[in-house]
Coordinates of N, CA and C in Angstrom, one line a residue:
M250 N 0.8 -1.2 0.0 CA 0.0 0.0 0.0 C 0.9 1.2 0.0
S251 N 0.6 2.2 -0.9 CA 1.4 3.4 -1.0 C 1.2 4.3 0.2
E252 N 2.2 5.2 0.4 CA 2.1 6.1 1.6 C 0.8 6.9 1.5
N253 N 0.5 7.4 0.3 CA -0.7 8.2 0.2 C -2.0 7.5 0.5
N254 N -2.1 6.2 0.0 CA -3.2 5.4 0.3 C -3.4 5.1 1.8
S255 N -2.2 4.9 2.4 CA -2.2 4.6 3.8 C -2.7 5.8 4.6
K256 N -2.3 7.0 4.2 CA -2.7 8.2 4.8 C -4.2 8.4 4.8
W257 N -4.8 8.2 3.6 CA -6.2 8.3 3.4 C -7.0 7.2 4.2
L258 N -6.4 6.0 4.3 CA -7.0 5.0 5.1 C -7.1 5.4 6.5
N259 N -6.0 5.9 7.1 CA -6.0 6.3 8.5 C -7.0 7.4 8.7
I260 N -7.1 8.4 7.8 CA -8.1 9.5 7.9 C -9.5 8.9 7.9
G261 N -9.7 7.9 7.0 CA -11.0 7.3 6.9 C -11.4 6.6 8.2
I262 N -10.4 5.8 8.8 CA -10.7 5.1 10.0 C -11.0 6.1 11.2
G263 N -10.2 7.2 11.2 CA -10.4 8.2 12.3 C -11.8 8.9 12.1
A264 N -12.2 9.2 10.9 CA -13.5 9.8 10.7 C -14.6 8.8 11.1
F265 N -14.4 7.5 10.8 CA -15.4 6.5 11.2 C -15.6 6.4 12.7
I266 N -14.5 6.5 13.4 CA -14.5 6.4 14.9 C -15.2 7.6 15.4
I267 N -14.9 8.8 14.9 CA -15.6 10.0 15.4 C -17.1 9.9 15.1
L268 N -17.4 9.5 13.9 CA -18.9 9.3 13.6 C -19.6 8.3 14.5
A269 N -18.9 7.2 14.8 CA -19.5 6.2 15.7 C -19.7 6.8 17.1
I270 N -18.8 7.6 17.6 CA -18.9 8.2 18.9 C -20.1 9.2 18.9
V271 N -20.2 10.0 17.9 CA -21.2 11.0 17.8 C -22.6 10.3 17.7
L272 N -22.7 9.3 16.9 CA -24.0 8.6 16.8 C -24.4 7.9 18.1
L273 N -23.4 7.4 18.8 CA -23.7 6.7 20.1 C -24.1 7.7 21.1
L274 N -23.5 8.9 21.1 CA -23.9 9.9 22.0 C -25.3 10.5 21.7
I275 N -25.6 10.5 20.4 CA -27.0 11.0 20.1 C -28.0 10.0 20.6
L276 N -27.7 8.7 20.6 CA -28.6 7.7 21.1 C -28.8 7.8 22.6
I277 N -27.7 8.2 23.3 CA -27.6 8.2 24.7 C -28.2 9.4 25.3
L278 N -27.9 10.6 24.7 CA -28.3 11.9 25.3 C -29.7 12.2 25.0
P279 N -30.4 12.8 26.0 CA -31.8 13.2 25.8 C -31.9 14.6 25.1
F280 N -31.5 14.7 23.9 CA -31.5 16.0 23.2 C -32.9 16.6 23.0
G281 N -33.9 15.8 23.0 CA -35.2 16.3 22.7 C -35.8 17.3 23.7
N282 N -35.4 17.1 25.0 CA -36.0 17.9 26.0 C -35.1 19.0 26.6
L283 N -33.8 18.9 26.2 CA -32.8 19.8 26.8 C -32.1 20.6 25.8
A284 N -31.7 21.8 26.2 CA -30.9 22.7 25.3 C -29.5 22.0 25.1
M285 N -28.9 22.3 24.0 CA -27.6 21.7 23.7 C -26.6 22.0 24.7
E286 N -26.6 23.3 25.3 CA -25.6 23.7 26.2 C -25.7 22.9 27.5
Q287 N -26.8 22.3 27.7 CA -27.0 21.5 29.0 C -26.6 20.0 28.8
N288 N -26.2 19.7 27.6 CA -25.8 18.3 27.3 C -24.3 18.3 27.0
E289 N -23.5 18.5 28.1 CA -22.1 18.5 28.0 C -21.5 17.0 28.0
I290 N -20.4 16.8 27.4 CA -19.7 15.5 27.4 C -18.4 15.7 28.1
A291 N -18.1 15.0 29.2 CA -16.9 15.0 29.9 C -15.9 14.0 29.2
V292 N -14.7 14.5 28.9 CA -13.7 13.6 28.3 C -12.6 13.5 29.4
I293 N -12.3 12.3 29.8 CA -11.3 12.0 30.8 C -10.1 11.2 30.1
S294 N -8.9 11.8 30.1 CA -7.8 11.1 29.4 C -7.1 10.2 30.4
I295 N -6.8 9.0 29.9 CA -6.1 8.0 30.6 C -4.9 7.6 29.7
G296 N -3.8 8.2 30.0 CA -2.6 7.9 29.2 C -1.4 7.5 29.9
G297 N -0.4 6.9 29.2 CA 0.8 6.4 29.9 C 0.5 5.3 30.8
T298 N 1.3 5.2 31.9 CA 1.2 4.2 32.9 C 0.3 4.7 34.0
V299 N -0.7 3.9 34.3 CA -1.7 4.2 35.4 C -1.0 3.8 36.8
T300 N -0.9 4.8 37.7 CA -0.2 4.5 38.9 C -1.2 4.8 40.1
Y301 N -0.8 4.3 41.3 CA -1.6 4.6 42.5 C -1.1 5.8 43.1
D302 N 0.2 6.2 42.8 CA 0.8 7.3 43.5 C 0.5 8.6 42.7
S303 N -0.2 9.6 43.4 CA -0.6 10.8 42.8 C 0.6 11.7 42.4
S304 N 1.7 11.5 43.0 CA 2.9 12.3 42.7 C 3.5 12.0 41.3
N305 N 3.0 10.9 40.7 CA 3.5 10.5 39.4 C 2.6 11.0 38.2
S306 N 1.7 12.0 38.5 CA 0.8 12.5 37.4 C 1.6 13.4 36.4
T307 N 2.1 12.8 35.4 CA 2.8 13.5 34.3 C 2.3 13.0 33.0
K308 N 2.9 13.4 31.9 CA 2.5 12.9 30.6 C 2.7 11.4 30.5
A309 N 3.7 10.9 31.2 CA 4.0 9.5 31.1 C 3.2 8.6 32.1
F310 N 2.6 9.3 33.0 CA 1.9 8.6 34.1 C 0.5 9.3 34.3
T311 N -0.5 8.5 34.7 CA -1.8 9.0 35.1 C -2.1 8.3 36.5
S312 N -2.4 9.1 37.5 CA -2.7 8.6 38.8 C -4.1 8.2 38.9
A313 N -4.4 7.2 39.8 CA -5.8 6.8 40.0 C -6.6 8.0 40.6
S314 N -6.0 8.8 41.5 CA -6.8 9.9 42.1 C -7.1 10.9 41.1
Q315 N -6.2 11.1 40.1 CA -6.5 12.1 39.0 C -7.7 11.7 38.2
I316 N -7.8 10.4 37.9 CA -8.9 9.9 37.1 C -10.2 9.9 37.9
E317 N -10.1 9.4 39.2 CA -11.3 9.3 40.0 C -11.8 10.7 40.3
N318 N -11.0 11.7 40.5 CA -11.5 13.1 40.8 C -12.2 13.6 39.5
A319 N -11.6 13.4 38.4 CA -12.3 13.8 37.1 C -13.6 13.1 36.9
L320 N -13.7 11.9 37.3 CA -14.9 11.1 37.2 C -16.0 11.7 38.2
D321 N -15.5 12.0 39.4 CA -16.5 12.5 40.4 C -17.0 13.9 39.9
D322 N -16.1 14.7 39.3 CA -16.5 16.0 38.9 C -17.6 15.9 37.8
A323 N -17.4 14.9 36.9 CA -18.3 14.7 35.7 C -19.6 14.2 36.2
I324 N -19.6 13.3 37.2 CA -20.9 12.8 37.7 C -21.7 13.8 38.5
S325 N -21.0 14.7 39.3 CA -21.6 15.7 40.1 C -22.1 16.9 39.3
N326 N -21.6 17.1 38.0 CA -22.0 18.2 37.2 C -23.3 17.8 36.5
P327 N -24.4 18.5 36.8 CA -25.7 18.2 36.2 C -25.8 18.4 34.7
N328 N -24.9 19.2 34.2 CA -24.9 19.5 32.7 C -24.2 18.4 31.9
V329 N -23.4 17.6 32.6 CA -22.7 16.5 31.9 C -23.6 15.3 31.8
K330 N -23.9 14.9 30.6 CA -24.8 13.8 30.4 C -24.1 12.5 30.0
A331 N -22.9 12.5 29.6 CA -22.1 11.3 29.2 C -20.7 11.6 29.5
I332 N -19.9 10.5 29.7 CA -18.5 10.5 29.9 C -17.7 9.7 28.9
V333 N -16.7 10.3 28.3 CA -15.9 9.6 27.4 C -14.5 9.4 28.0
L334 N -14.0 8.1 28.1 CA -12.7 7.8 28.5 C -11.8 7.7 27.3
D335 N -10.8 8.6 27.2 CA -9.9 8.6 26.1 C -8.6 7.8 26.5
I336 N -8.6 6.6 26.2 CA -7.6 5.6 26.7 C -6.4 5.5 25.7
N337 N -5.2 5.7 26.1 CA -4.0 5.4 25.4 C -3.0 5.0 26.3
S338 N -3.1 3.8 26.8 CA -2.3 3.3 28.0 C -1.8 1.9 27.8
K339 N -0.7 1.6 28.3 CA -0.2 0.2 28.3 C -0.5 -0.6 29.6
G340 N -1.2 0.1 30.5 CA -1.6 -0.5 31.7 C -0.9 0.1 32.9
G341 N -0.7 -0.6 34.0 CA -0.1 0.0 35.2 C -0.5 -0.8 36.4
S342 N -0.8 -0.1 37.5 CA -1.1 -0.8 38.8 C -2.4 -1.4 38.7
E343 N -2.5 -2.7 39.0 CA -3.7 -3.5 39.0 C -4.7 -2.9 40.1
V344 N -4.1 -2.6 41.2 CA -5.0 -2.1 42.3 C -5.6 -0.7 41.9
A345 N -4.8 0.2 41.3 CA -5.3 1.4 40.9 C -6.4 1.3 39.8
C346 N -6.1 0.4 38.8 CA -7.0 0.3 37.7 C -8.3 -0.4 38.1
S347 N -8.2 -1.3 39.1 CA -9.4 -2.0 39.6 C -10.3 -1.0 40.3
E348 N -9.7 -0.1 41.1 CA -10.5 0.9 41.8 C -11.2 1.8 40.8
I349 N -10.5 2.2 39.8 CA -11.1 3.1 38.7 C -12.2 2.4 38.0
A350 N -12.0 1.1 37.7 CA -13.0 0.3 37.0 C -14.3 0.2 37.9
E351 N -14.1 0.0 39.2 CA -15.3 0.0 40.0 C -16.1 1.3 40.0
D352 N -15.3 2.4 40.1 CA -16.0 3.7 40.1 C -16.8 3.9 38.7
I353 N -16.2 3.5 37.7 CA -16.8 3.6 36.3 C -18.1 2.7 36.3
K354 N -18.0 1.5 36.8 CA -19.2 0.6 36.8 C -20.3 1.2 37.6
N355 N -20.0 2.0 38.7 CA -21.0 2.6 39.6 C -21.5 3.9 39.1
S356 N -21.0 4.4 38.0 CA -21.4 5.7 37.5 C -22.9 5.7 37.0
P357 N -23.6 6.7 37.5 CA -25.0 6.8 37.1 C -25.2 7.3 35.7
K358 N -24.1 7.8 35.1 CA -24.1 8.4 33.8 C -23.4 7.4 32.8
P359 N -23.9 7.4 31.5 CA -23.3 6.5 30.6 C -21.8 6.8 30.3
V360 N -21.0 5.8 30.2 CA -19.6 5.9 30.0 C -19.1 5.2 28.8
I361 N -18.4 5.9 27.9 CA -17.9 5.3 26.7 C -16.4 5.3 26.7
A362 N -15.8 4.1 26.5 CA -14.4 4.0 26.5 C -13.9 4.1 25.0
Y363 N -13.1 5.0 24.7 CA -12.5 5.1 23.4 C -11.0 4.8 23.5
I364 N -10.6 3.7 22.8 CA -9.2 3.2 22.9 C -8.5 3.7 21.6
G365 N -7.5 4.6 21.8 CA -6.8 5.1 20.7 C -5.7 4.2 20.2
D366 N -4.5 4.5 20.4 CA -3.4 3.7 19.9 C -3.3 2.4 20.7
K367 N -3.6 2.4 22.0 CA -3.5 1.2 22.8 C -4.3 1.2 24.0
G368 N -4.8 0.1 24.4 CA -5.5 -0.1 25.7 C -5.2 -1.5 26.2
L369 N -4.0 -1.6 26.8 CA -3.5 -2.9 27.2 C -3.5 -3.2 28.6
D370 N -3.4 -4.5 28.9 CA -3.3 -5.0 30.3 C -4.4 -4.3 31.2
E371 N -3.9 -3.7 32.3 CA -4.8 -3.1 33.3 C -5.7 -2.0 32.7
S372 N -5.2 -1.3 31.7 CA -6.0 -0.2 31.1 C -7.2 -0.8 30.4
Y373 N -7.0 -2.0 29.9 CA -8.1 -2.7 29.2 C -9.2 -3.1 30.2
L374 N -8.7 -3.4 31.4 CA -9.7 -3.7 32.5 C -10.6 -2.4 32.7
I375 N -10.0 -1.2 32.7 CA -10.8 0.0 32.8 C -11.8 0.1 31.7
A376 N -11.3 -0.2 30.5 CA -12.2 -0.1 29.3 C -13.4 -1.0 29.4
T377 N -13.2 -2.2 29.9 CA -14.3 -3.2 30.0 C -15.3 -2.8 31.0
S378 N -15.0 -1.9 31.9 CA -16.0 -1.4 32.9 C -17.0 -0.4 32.3
A379 N -16.7 0.1 31.1 CA -17.5 1.2 30.5 C -18.8 0.5 29.9
D380 N -19.8 1.3 29.6 CA -21.0 0.8 29.0 C -20.7 0.5 27.5
Y381 N -19.9 1.2 26.9 CA -19.6 1.0 25.5 C -18.1 1.1 25.3
I382 N -17.5 0.3 24.3 CA -16.1 0.4 23.9 C -16.0 0.7 22.4
I383 N -15.3 1.7 22.1 CA -15.0 2.0 20.7 C -13.5 2.0 20.4
A384 N -13.1 1.4 19.3 CA -11.7 1.3 19.0 C -11.5 1.1 17.5
S385 N -10.3 1.5 17.0 CA -10.0 1.3 15.6 C -9.5 -0.1 15.4
S386 N -9.6 -0.6 14.2 CA -9.2 -2.0 13.9 C -7.7 -2.1 14.1
S387 N -7.0 -1.0 14.1 CA -5.5 -1.0 14.2 C -5.1 -0.7 15.7
S388 N -6.0 -0.5 16.6 CA -5.7 -0.2 18.0 C -5.2 -1.5 18.6
S389 N -4.2 -1.4 19.5 CA -3.7 -2.5 20.3 C -4.6 -2.7 21.5
I390 N -5.3 -3.8 21.6 CA -6.3 -4.0 22.7 C -6.0 -5.3 23.4
G391 N -6.2 -5.3 24.7 CA -6.1 -6.6 25.4 C -4.8 -6.8 26.0
G392 N -4.1 -7.8 25.4 CA -2.7 -8.1 25.8 C -2.7 -8.4 27.3
I393 N -3.7 -9.1 27.8 CA -3.8 -9.4 29.2 C -2.6 -10.1 29.8
G394 N -2.0 -9.6 30.7 CA -0.8 -10.2 31.3 C -0.6 -9.7 32.8
L395 N 0.1 -10.5 33.5 CA 0.4 -10.2 34.9 C 1.9 -10.4 35.1
S396 N 2.5 -9.6 36.0 CA 3.9 -9.8 36.3 C 4.0 -9.8 37.8
F397 N 4.9 -10.6 38.3 CA 5.2 -10.7 39.8 C 6.6 -10.4 39.9
M398 N 7.0 -9.4 40.7 CA 8.3 -9.0 40.8 C 8.9 -9.4 42.2
D399 N 10.0 -10.1 42.1 CA 10.8 -10.5 43.3 C 12.1 -9.8 43.3
S400 N 12.2 -8.7 44.1 CA 13.3 -7.9 44.1 C 13.7 -7.4 42.7
G401 N 12.7 -7.2 41.9 CA 12.9 -6.7 40.5 C 13.5 -7.7 39.6
K402 N 13.4 -9.0 39.9 CA 14.1 -10.0 39.2 C 13.3 -10.7 38.1
Y403 N 12.0 -11.0 38.3 CA 11.3 -11.8 37.3 C 9.8 -11.4 37.1
S404 N 9.3 -11.8 36.0 CA 7.9 -11.6 35.7 C 7.4 -12.7 34.7
K405 N 6.1 -12.9 34.6 CA 5.6 -13.9 33.7 C 4.5 -13.3 32.9
E406 N 4.5 -13.4 31.6 CA 3.4 -12.9 30.7 C 2.4 -14.1 30.7
K407 N 1.2 -13.8 31.3 CA 0.2 -14.9 31.4 C -0.6 -15.2 30.2
L408 N -0.7 -14.2 29.3 CA -1.6 -14.4 28.2 C -1.0 -15.5 27.3
T409 N 0.3 -15.5 27.0 CA 0.9 -16.4 26.1 C 1.6 -17.5 26.9
G410 N 1.8 -17.3 28.2 CA 2.5 -18.3 29.0 C 4.0 -18.4 28.7
V411 N 4.5 -17.3 28.1 CA 5.9 -17.2 27.8 C 6.7 -16.5 28.9
Y412 N 7.8 -17.1 29.4 CA 8.6 -16.4 30.4 C 9.5 -15.4 29.7
N413 N 9.6 -14.3 30.4 CA 10.6 -13.3 29.8 C 12.0 -13.6 30.2
E414 N 13.0 -12.9 29.7 CA 14.4 -13.2 29.9 C 14.8 -13.2 31.4
N415 N 14.3 -12.2 32.1 CA 14.6 -12.1 33.5 C 14.1 -13.3 34.3
Y416 N 12.9 -13.8 34.0 CA 12.3 -14.9 34.7 C 13.1 -16.2 34.4
L417 N 13.5 -16.4 33.2 CA 14.3 -17.5 32.8 C 15.6 -17.5 33.5
K418 N 16.2 -16.4 33.6 CA 17.5 -16.3 34.3 C 17.3 -16.6 35.8
L419 N 16.2 -16.2 36.4 CA 16.0 -16.5 37.8 C 15.8 -18.0 38.0
K420 N 15.0 -18.6 37.1 CA 14.8 -20.1 37.2 C 16.1 -20.9 37.1
K421 N 17.0 -20.4 36.2 CA 18.3 -21.1 36.0 C 19.3 -20.8 37.1
S422 N 19.0 -19.8 37.9 CA 20.0 -19.4 38.9 C 20.1 -20.4 40.0
N423 N 21.3 -20.7 40.4 CA 21.5 -21.7 41.5 C 21.1 -21.1 42.9
N424 N 21.0 -19.8 42.9 CA 20.7 -19.1 44.1 C 19.2 -18.9 44.4
T425 N 18.4 -19.4 43.4 CA 16.9 -19.2 43.5 C 16.4 -20.2 44.5
D426 N 15.6 -19.7 45.4 CA 14.9 -20.6 46.4 C 13.7 -21.2 45.7
P427 N 13.6 -22.5 45.6 CA 12.5 -23.1 44.9 C 11.1 -22.8 45.5
D428 N 11.1 -22.7 46.9 CA 9.9 -22.3 47.6 C 9.4 -20.9 47.2
N429 N 10.3 -20.0 47.1 CA 10.0 -18.6 46.7 C 9.5 -18.6 45.3
L430 N 10.1 -19.3 44.4 CA 9.7 -19.4 43.0 C 8.3 -20.0 42.9
A431 N 8.0 -21.0 43.7 CA 6.7 -21.7 43.7 C 5.6 -20.8 44.2
N432 N 6.0 -20.1 45.3 CA 5.0 -19.1 45.9 C 4.7 -18.0 45.0
G433 N 5.7 -17.5 44.3 CA 5.5 -16.4 43.3 C 4.6 -16.9 42.2
Q434 N 4.8 -18.1 41.7 CA 4.0 -18.6 40.6 C 2.5 -18.8 41.1
K435 N 2.4 -19.2 42.3 CA 1.0 -19.4 42.9 C 0.3 -18.0 43.0
M436 N 1.0 -17.0 43.4 CA 0.4 -15.7 43.5 C 0.0 -15.1 42.1
I437 N 0.9 -15.4 41.1 CA 0.6 -15.0 39.7 C -0.7 -15.7 39.2
D438 N -0.8 -17.0 39.5 CA -1.9 -17.7 39.0 C -3.2 -17.2 39.7
Q439 N -3.2 -16.9 41.0 CA -4.3 -16.5 41.7 C -4.8 -15.1 41.2
D440 N -3.8 -14.2 41.0 CA -4.1 -12.8 40.6 C -4.6 -12.9 39.1
Y441 N -4.1 -13.7 38.3 CA -4.5 -13.8 36.9 C -6.0 -14.3 36.8
T442 N -6.3 -15.3 37.7 CA -7.7 -15.8 37.7 C -8.6 -14.7 38.1
Q443 N -8.3 -13.9 39.1 CA -9.1 -12.8 39.5 C -9.2 -11.7 38.5
F444 N -8.1 -11.4 37.8 CA -8.1 -10.4 36.7 C -9.1 -10.8 35.6
I445 N -9.0 -12.1 35.1 CA -9.9 -12.5 34.1 C -11.3 -12.5 34.6
K446 N -11.6 -12.9 35.8 CA -12.9 -12.9 36.4 C -13.5 -11.5 36.3
K447 N -12.7 -10.4 36.6 CA -13.2 -9.1 36.6 C -13.7 -8.7 35.2
I448 N -12.8 -9.0 34.2 CA -13.2 -8.7 32.8 C -14.4 -9.4 32.4
V449 N -14.6 -10.7 32.7 CA -15.8 -11.4 32.3 C -17.0 -10.8 33.0
E450 N -16.9 -10.4 34.2 CA -18.1 -9.8 34.9 C -18.4 -8.4 34.3
N451 N -17.4 -7.7 34.0 CA -17.6 -6.3 33.4 C -18.3 -6.4 32.0
R452 N -18.0 -7.4 31.2 CA -18.6 -7.5 29.9 C -19.8 -8.5 29.9
D453 N -20.2 -9.0 31.1 CA -21.4 -10.0 31.1 C -21.2 -11.2 30.2
M454 N -20.0 -11.7 30.2 CA -19.6 -12.8 29.4 C -20.0 -14.2 30.0

């Protein structure tokens, strides 16, 4: 595909996504009885790595408190009739994302999750808690995985079951305590089961 054709394809995909969001909002919002200025849409950006620590709120990080405060403001504002989550994140803290997901599920106002470039791992959990999910066919979605860190030494990607380099090095190390390794694996398996359960419940699967 030529560069020019690729450019127009991306423009077409972007236009389709915008149109889909607009049509969805038209179906959700009660335009018939309210003036347009009373039908505001709150857009909450979730980018970079989602953290629990509010001191990490930068372009590369988004804190749970930052998202939760924005969500509370949107819910308490009577003029806001719908909330759009603009997600472009590779994931982050499972605890932080789980709390955000619960707040979204409890929102009395409709929530639309728009996944831009990526909505991976824990950020995908956030998306599944929304009423609607919109994404491009070229968006990176899902990639469900968990990592367990032992002094920063190892992790395991649970979606594919493939061990990364650090985990393999730890397994081959003569200094590795087999009990610690087994306990770490048990924790990964338990957390992964709970992670999948949350996604299944969010999407009524």
